mmCIF file of N, CA and C in Angstrom:
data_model
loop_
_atom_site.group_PDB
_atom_site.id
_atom_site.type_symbol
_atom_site.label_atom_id
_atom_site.label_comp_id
_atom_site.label_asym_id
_atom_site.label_seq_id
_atom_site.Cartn_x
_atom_site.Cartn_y
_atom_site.Cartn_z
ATOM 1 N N UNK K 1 94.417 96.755 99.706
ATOM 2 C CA UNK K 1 93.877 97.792 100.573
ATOM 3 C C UNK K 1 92.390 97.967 100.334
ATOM 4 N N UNK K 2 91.618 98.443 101.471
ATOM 5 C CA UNK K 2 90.284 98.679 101.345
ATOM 6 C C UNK K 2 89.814 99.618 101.801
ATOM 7 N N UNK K 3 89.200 100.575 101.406
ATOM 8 C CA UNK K 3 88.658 102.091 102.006
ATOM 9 C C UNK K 3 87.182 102.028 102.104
ATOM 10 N N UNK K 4 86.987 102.084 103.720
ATOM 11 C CA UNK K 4 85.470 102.295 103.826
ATOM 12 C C UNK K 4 85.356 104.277 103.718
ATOM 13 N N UNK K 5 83.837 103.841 103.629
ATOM 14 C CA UNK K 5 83.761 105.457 103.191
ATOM 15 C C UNK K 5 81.983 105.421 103.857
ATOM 16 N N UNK K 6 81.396 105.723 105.449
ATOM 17 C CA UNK K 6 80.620 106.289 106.046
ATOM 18 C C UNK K 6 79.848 107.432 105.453
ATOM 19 N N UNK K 7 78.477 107.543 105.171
ATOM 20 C CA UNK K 7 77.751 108.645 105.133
ATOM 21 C C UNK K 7 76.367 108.325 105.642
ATOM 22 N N UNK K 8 75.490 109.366 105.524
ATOM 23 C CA UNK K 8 74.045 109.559 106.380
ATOM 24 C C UNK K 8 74.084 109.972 107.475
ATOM 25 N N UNK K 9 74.571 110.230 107.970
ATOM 26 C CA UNK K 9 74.379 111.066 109.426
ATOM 27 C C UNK K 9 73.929 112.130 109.377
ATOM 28 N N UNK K 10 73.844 112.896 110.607
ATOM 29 C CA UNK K 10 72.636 114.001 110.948
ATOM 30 C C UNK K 10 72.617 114.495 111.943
ATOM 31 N N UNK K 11 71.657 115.278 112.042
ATOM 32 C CA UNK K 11 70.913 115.885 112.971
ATOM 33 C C UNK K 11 69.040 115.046 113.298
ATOM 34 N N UNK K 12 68.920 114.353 114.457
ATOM 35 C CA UNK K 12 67.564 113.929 114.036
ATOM 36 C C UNK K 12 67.121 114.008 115.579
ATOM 37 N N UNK K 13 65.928 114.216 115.887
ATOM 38 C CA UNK K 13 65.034 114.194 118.010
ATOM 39 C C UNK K 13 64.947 112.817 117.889
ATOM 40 N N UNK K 14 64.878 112.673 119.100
ATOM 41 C CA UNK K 14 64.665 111.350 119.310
ATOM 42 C C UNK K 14 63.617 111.147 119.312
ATOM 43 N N UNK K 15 63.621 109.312 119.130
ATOM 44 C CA UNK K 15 62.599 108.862 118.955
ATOM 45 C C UNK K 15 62.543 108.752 117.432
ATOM 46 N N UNK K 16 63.139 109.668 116.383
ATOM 47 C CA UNK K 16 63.506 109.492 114.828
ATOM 48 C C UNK K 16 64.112 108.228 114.854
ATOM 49 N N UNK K 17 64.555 107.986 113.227
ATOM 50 C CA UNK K 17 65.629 107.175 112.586
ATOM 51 C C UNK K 17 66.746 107.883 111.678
ATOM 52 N N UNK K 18 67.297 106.731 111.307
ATOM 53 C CA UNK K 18 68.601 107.609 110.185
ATOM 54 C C UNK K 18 69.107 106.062 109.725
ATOM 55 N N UNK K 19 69.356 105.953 108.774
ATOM 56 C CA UNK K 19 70.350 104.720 108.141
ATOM 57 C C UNK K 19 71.944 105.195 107.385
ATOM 58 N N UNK K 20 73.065 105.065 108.242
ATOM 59 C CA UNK K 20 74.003 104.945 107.778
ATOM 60 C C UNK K 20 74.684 103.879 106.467
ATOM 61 N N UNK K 21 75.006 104.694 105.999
ATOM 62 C CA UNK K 21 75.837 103.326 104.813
ATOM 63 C C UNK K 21 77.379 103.502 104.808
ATOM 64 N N UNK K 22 77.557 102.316 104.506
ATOM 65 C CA UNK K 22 79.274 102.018 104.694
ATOM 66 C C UNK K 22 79.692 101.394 103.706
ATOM 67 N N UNK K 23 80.203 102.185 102.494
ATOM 68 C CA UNK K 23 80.728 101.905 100.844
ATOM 69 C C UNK K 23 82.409 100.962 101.210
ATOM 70 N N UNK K 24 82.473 100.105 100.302
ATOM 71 C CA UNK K 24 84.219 99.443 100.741
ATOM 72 C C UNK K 24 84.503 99.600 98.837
ATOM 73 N N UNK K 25 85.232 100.045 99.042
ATOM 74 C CA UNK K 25 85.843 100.000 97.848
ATOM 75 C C UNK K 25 87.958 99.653 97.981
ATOM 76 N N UNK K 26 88.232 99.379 96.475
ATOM 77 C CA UNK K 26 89.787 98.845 96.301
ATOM 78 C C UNK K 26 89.528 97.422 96.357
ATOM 79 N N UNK K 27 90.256 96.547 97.060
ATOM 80 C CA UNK K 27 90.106 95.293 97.039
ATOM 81 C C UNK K 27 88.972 94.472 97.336
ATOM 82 N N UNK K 28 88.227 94.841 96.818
ATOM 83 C CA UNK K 28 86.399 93.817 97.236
ATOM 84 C C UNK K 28 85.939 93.735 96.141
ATOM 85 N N UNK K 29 86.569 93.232 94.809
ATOM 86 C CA UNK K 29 85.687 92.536 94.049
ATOM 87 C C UNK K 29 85.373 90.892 94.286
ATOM 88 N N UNK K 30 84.820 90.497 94.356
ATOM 89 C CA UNK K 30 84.136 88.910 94.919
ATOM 90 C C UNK K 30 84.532 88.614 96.188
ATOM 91 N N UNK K 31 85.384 89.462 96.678
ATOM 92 C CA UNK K 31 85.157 89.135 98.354
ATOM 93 C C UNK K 31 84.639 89.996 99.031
ATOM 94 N N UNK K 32 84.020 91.128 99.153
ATOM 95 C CA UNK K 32 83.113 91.632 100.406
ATOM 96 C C UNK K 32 82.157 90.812 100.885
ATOM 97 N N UNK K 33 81.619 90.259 100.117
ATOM 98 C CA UNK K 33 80.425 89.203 100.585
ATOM 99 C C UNK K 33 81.066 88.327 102.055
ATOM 100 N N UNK K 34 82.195 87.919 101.689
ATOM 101 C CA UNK K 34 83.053 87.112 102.683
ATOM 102 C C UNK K 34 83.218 87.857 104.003
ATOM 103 N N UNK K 35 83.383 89.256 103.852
ATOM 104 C CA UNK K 35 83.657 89.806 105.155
ATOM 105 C C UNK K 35 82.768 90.378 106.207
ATOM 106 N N UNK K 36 83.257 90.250 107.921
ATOM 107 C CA UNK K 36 82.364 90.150 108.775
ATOM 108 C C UNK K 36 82.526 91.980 108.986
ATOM 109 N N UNK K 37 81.804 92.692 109.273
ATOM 110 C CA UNK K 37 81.447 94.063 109.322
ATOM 111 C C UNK K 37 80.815 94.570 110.424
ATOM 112 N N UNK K 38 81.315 95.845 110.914
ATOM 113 C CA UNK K 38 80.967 96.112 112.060
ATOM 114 C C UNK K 38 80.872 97.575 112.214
ATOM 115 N N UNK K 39 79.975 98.422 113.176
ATOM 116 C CA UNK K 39 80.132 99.533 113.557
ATOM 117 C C UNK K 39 80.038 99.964 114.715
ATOM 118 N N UNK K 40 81.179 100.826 115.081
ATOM 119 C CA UNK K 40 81.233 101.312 116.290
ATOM 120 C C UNK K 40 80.924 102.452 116.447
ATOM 121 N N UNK K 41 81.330 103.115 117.820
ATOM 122 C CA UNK K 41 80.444 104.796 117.732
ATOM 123 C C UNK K 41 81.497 105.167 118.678
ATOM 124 N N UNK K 42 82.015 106.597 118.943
ATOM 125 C CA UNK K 42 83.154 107.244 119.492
ATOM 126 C C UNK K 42 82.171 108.253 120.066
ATOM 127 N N UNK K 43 82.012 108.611 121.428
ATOM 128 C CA UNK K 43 81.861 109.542 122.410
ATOM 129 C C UNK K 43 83.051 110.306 123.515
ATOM 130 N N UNK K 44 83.612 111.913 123.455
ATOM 131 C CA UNK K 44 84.384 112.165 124.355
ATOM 132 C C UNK K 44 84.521 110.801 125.480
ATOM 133 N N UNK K 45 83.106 110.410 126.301
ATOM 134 C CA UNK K 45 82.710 109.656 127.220
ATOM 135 C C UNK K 45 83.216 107.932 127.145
ATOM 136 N N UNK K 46 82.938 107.840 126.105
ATOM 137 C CA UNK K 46 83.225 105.900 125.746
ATOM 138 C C UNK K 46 83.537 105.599 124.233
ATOM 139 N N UNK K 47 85.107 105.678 124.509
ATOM 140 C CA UNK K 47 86.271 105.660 122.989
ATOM 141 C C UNK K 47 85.543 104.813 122.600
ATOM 142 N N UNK K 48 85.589 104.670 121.252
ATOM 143 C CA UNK K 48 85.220 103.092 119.968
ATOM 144 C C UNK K 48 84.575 102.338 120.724
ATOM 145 N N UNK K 49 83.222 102.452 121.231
ATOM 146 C CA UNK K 49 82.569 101.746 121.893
ATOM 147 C C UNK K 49 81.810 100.780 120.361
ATOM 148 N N UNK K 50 82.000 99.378 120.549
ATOM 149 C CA UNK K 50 80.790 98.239 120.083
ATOM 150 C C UNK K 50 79.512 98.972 119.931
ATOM 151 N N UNK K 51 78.885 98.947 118.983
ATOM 152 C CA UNK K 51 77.432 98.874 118.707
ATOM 153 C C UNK K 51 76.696 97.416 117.960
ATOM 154 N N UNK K 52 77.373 97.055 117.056
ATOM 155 C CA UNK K 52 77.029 95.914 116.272
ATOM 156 C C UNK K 52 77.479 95.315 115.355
ATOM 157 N N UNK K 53 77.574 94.164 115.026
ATOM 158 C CA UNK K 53 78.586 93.570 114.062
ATOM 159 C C UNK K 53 77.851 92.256 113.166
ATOM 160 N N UNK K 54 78.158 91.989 112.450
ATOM 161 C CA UNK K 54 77.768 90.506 111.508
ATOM 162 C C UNK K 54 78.575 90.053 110.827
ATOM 163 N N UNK K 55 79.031 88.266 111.022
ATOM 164 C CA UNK K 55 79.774 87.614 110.243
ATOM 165 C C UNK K 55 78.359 86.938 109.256
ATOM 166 N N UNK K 56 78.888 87.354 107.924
ATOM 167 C CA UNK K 56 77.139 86.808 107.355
ATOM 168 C C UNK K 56 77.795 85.274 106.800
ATOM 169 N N UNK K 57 79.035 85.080 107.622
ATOM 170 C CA UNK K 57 79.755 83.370 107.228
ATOM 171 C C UNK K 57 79.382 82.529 107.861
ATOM 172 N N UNK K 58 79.055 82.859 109.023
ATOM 173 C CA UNK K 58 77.932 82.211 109.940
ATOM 174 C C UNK K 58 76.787 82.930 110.456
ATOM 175 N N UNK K 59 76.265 83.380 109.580
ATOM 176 C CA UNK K 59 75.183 84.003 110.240
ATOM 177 C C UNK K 59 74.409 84.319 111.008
ATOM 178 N N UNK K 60 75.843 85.246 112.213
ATOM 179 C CA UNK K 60 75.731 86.027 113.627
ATOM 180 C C UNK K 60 75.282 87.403 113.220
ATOM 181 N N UNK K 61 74.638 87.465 114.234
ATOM 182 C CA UNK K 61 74.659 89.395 114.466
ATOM 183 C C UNK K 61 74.991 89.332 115.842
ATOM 184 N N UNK K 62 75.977 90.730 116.417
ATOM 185 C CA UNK K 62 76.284 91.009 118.088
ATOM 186 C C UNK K 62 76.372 92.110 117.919
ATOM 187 N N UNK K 63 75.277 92.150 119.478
ATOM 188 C CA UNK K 63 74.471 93.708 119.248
ATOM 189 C C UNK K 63 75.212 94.279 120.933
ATOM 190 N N UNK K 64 75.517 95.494 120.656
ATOM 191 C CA UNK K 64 75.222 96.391 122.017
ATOM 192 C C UNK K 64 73.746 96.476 122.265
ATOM 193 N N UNK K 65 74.333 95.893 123.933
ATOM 194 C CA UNK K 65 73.048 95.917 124.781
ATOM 195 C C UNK K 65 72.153 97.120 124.771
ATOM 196 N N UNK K 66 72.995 98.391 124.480
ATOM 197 C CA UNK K 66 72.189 99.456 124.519
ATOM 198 C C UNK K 66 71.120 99.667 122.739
ATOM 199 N N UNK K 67 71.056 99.161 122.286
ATOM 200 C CA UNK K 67 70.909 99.000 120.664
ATOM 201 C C UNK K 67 70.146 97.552 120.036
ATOM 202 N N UNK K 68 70.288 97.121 120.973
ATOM 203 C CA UNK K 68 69.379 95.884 120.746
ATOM 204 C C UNK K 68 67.874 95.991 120.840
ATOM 205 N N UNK K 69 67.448 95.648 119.785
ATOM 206 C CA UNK K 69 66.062 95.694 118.976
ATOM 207 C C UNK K 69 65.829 97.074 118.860
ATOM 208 N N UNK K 70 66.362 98.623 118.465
ATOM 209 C CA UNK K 70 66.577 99.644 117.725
ATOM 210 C C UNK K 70 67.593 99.417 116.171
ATOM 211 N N UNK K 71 68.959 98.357 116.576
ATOM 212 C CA UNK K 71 69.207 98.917 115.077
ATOM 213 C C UNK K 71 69.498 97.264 114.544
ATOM 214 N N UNK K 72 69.477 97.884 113.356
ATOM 215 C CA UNK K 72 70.063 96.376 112.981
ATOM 216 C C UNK K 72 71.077 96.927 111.727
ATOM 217 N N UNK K 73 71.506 95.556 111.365
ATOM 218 C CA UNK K 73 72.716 95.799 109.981
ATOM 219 C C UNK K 73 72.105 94.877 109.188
ATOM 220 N N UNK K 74 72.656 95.429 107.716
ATOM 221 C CA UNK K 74 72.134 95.073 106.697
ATOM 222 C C UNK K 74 73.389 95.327 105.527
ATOM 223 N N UNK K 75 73.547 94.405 104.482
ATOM 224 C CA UNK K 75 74.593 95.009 103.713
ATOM 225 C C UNK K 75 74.055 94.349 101.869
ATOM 226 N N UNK K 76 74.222 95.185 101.037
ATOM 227 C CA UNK K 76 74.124 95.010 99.767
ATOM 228 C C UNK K 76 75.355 94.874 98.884
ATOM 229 N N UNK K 77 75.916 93.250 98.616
ATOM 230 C CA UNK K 77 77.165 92.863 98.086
ATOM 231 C C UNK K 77 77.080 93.518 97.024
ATOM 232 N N UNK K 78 76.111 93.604 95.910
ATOM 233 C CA UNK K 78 76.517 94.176 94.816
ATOM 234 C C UNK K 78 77.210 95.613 94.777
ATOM 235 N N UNK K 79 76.676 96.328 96.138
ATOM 236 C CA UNK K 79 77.244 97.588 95.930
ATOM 237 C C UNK K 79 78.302 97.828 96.993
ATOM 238 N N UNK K 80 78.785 96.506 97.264
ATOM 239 C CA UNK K 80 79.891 96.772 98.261
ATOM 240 C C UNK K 80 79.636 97.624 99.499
ATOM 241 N N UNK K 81 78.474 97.838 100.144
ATOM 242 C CA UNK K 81 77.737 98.578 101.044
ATOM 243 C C UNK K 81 77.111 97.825 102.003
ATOM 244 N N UNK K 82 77.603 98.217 103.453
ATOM 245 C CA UNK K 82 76.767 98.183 104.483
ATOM 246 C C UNK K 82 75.933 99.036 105.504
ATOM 247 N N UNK K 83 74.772 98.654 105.966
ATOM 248 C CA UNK K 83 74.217 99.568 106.444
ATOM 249 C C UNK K 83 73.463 99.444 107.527
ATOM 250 N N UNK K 84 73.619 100.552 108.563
ATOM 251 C CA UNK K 84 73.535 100.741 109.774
ATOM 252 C C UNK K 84 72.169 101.243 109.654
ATOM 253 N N UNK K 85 70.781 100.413 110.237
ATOM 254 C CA UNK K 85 69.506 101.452 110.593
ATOM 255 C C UNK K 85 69.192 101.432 111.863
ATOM 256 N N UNK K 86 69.625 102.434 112.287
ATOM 257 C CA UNK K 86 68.855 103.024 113.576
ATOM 258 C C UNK K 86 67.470 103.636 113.812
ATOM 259 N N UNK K 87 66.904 103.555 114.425
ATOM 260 C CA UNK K 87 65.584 103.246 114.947
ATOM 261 C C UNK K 87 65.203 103.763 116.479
ATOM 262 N N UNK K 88 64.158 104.245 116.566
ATOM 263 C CA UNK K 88 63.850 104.717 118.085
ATOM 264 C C UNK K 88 65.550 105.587 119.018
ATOM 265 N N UNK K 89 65.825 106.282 118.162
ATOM 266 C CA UNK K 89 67.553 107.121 118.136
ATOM 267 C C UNK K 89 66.777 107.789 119.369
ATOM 268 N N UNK K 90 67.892 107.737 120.534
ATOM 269 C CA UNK K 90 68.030 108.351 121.769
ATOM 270 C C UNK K 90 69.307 109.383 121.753
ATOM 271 N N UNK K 91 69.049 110.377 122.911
ATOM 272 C CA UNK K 91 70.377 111.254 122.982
ATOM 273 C C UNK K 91 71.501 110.266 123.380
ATOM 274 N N UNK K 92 71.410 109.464 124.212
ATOM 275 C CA UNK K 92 72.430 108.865 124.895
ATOM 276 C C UNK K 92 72.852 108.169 123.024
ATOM 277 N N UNK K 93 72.755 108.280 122.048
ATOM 278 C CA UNK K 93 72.651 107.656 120.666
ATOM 279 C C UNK K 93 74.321 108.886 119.749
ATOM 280 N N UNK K 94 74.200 109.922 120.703
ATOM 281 C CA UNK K 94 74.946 111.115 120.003
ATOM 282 C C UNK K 94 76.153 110.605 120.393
ATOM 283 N N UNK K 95 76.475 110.546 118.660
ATOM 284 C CA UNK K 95 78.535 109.829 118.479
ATOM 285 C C UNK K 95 78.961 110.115 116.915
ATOM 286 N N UNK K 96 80.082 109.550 117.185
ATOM 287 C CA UNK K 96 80.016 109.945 115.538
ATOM 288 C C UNK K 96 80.627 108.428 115.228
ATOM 289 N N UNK K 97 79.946 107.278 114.379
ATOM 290 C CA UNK K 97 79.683 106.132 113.600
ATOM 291 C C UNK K 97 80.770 105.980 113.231
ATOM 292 N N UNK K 98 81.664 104.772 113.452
ATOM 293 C CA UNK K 98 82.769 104.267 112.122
ATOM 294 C C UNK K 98 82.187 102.550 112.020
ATOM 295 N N UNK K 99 82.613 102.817 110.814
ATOM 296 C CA UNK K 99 82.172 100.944 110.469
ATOM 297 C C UNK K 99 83.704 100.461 110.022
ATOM 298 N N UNK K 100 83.168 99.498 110.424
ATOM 299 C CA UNK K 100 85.000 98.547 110.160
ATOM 300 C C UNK K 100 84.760 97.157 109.372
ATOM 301 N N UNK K 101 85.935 96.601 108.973
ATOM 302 C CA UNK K 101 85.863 95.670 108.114
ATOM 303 C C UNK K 101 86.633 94.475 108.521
ATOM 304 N N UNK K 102 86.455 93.087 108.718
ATOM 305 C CA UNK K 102 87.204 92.027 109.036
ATOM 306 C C UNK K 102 87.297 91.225 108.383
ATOM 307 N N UNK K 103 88.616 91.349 107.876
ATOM 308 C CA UNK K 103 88.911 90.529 106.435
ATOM 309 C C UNK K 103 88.680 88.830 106.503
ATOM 310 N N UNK K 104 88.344 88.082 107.566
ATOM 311 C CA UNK K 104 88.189 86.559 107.711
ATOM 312 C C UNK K 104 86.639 86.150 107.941
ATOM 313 N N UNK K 105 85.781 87.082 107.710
ATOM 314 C CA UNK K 105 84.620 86.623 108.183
ATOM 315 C C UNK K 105 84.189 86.544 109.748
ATOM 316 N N UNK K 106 85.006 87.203 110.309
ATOM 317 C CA UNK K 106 84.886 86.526 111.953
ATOM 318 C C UNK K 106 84.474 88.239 112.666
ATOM 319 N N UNK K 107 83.211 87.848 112.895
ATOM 320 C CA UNK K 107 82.998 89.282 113.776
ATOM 321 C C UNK K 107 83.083 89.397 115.176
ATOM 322 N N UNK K 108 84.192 90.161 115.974
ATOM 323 C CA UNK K 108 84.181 90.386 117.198
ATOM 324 C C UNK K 108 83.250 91.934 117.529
ATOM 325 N N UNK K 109 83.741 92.114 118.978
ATOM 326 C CA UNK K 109 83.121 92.987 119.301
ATOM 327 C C UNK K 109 84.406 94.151 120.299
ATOM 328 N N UNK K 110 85.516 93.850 119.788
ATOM 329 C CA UNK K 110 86.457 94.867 120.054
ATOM 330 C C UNK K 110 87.054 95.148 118.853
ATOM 331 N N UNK K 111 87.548 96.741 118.824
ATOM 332 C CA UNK K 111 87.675 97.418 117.668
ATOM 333 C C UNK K 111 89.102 96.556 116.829
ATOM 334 N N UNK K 112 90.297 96.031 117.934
ATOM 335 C CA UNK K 112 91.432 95.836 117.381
ATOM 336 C C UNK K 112 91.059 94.115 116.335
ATOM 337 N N UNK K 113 90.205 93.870 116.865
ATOM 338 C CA UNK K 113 89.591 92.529 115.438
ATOM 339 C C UNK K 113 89.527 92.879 113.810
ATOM 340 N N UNK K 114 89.826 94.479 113.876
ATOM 341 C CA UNK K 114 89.420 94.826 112.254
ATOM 342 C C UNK K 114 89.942 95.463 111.564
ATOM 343 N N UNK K 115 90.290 94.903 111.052
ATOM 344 C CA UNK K 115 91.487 95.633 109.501
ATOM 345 C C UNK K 115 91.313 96.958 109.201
ATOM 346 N N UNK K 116 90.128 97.129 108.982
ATOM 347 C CA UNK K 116 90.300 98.726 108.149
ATOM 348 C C UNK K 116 88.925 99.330 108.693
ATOM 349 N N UNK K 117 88.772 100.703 108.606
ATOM 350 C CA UNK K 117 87.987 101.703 109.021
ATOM 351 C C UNK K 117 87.562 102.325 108.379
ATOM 352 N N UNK K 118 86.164 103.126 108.789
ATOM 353 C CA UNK K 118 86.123 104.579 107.846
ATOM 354 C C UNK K 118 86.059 105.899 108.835
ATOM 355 N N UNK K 119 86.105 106.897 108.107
ATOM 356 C CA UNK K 119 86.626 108.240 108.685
ATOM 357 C C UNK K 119 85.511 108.573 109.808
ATOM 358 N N UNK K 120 84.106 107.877 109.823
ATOM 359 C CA UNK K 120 83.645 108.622 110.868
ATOM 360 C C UNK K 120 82.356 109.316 110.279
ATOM 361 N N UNK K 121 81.322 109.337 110.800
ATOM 362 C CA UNK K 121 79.916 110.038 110.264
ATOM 363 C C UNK K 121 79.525 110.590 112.107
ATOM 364 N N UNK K 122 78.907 111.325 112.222
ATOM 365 C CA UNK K 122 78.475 112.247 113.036
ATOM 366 C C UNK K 122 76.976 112.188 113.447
ATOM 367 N N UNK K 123 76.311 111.772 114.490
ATOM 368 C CA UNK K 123 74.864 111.471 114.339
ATOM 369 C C UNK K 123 75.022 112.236 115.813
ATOM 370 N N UNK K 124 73.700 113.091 115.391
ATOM 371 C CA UNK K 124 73.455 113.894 116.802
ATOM 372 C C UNK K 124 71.810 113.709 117.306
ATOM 373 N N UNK K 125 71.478 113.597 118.329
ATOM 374 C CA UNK K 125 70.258 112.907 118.902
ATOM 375 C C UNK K 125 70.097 114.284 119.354
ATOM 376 N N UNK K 126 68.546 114.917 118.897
ATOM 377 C CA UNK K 126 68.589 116.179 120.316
ATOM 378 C C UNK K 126 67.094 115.478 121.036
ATOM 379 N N UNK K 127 67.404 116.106 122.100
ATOM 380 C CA UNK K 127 65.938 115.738 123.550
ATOM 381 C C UNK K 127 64.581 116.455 123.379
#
């Protein structure tokens, strides 16, 4: 089993930033490195919508069109952590973040590709 665990979120105007991190802990000693990672964003408006993902096994990134060249991902194996930086944050940006985990290295861009989740971080864009 593997428990992601989401924090950094906020309150920030747009046009700010914010960097989410996404801790995996339980089963990821010498394999997180292996796994492809992803985060999505949940709006009343557009369930588990794609934002961005990376298999760093082939070294893809797939970006929502809306998010492309604002955020990118980044992850630090030693600390079992990945991380979401957002950049030039718009209202249309207000969701609340889950990052997910795909145990084969293979990053899609629909939510049912991924094993495990975290609870959810909260990022609010004001105008």
């Amino acid at each position: 089993q593997v428990q992601l665990i989401e924090s950094g979120g906020g309150l920030v105007q747009a046009g700010g930033s914010l960097r989410l991190s996404c801790a995996a802990s339980g089963r990821t000693f010498n394999t997180f490195r292996t796994y492809a990672m992803a985060w999505f964003r949940h709006t009343p408006m557009k369930e588990r919508e794609f934002v961005i993902a990376r298999s760093w096994r082939d070294d893809k990134t797939y970006y929502a069109d809306s998010v492309k060249g604002r955020f990118t991902i980044s992850r630090d194996n030693d600390k079992s952590t990945v991380y979401l930086q957002m950049n030039n944050l718009k209202p249309e940006d207000t969701a609340v973040y889950y990052c997910a985990l795909e145990r084969f290295g293979i990053a899609g861009m629909t939510w049912p590709e991924y094993d495990y989740w975290g609870q959810g971080t909260q990022v609010t864009v004001s105008s």
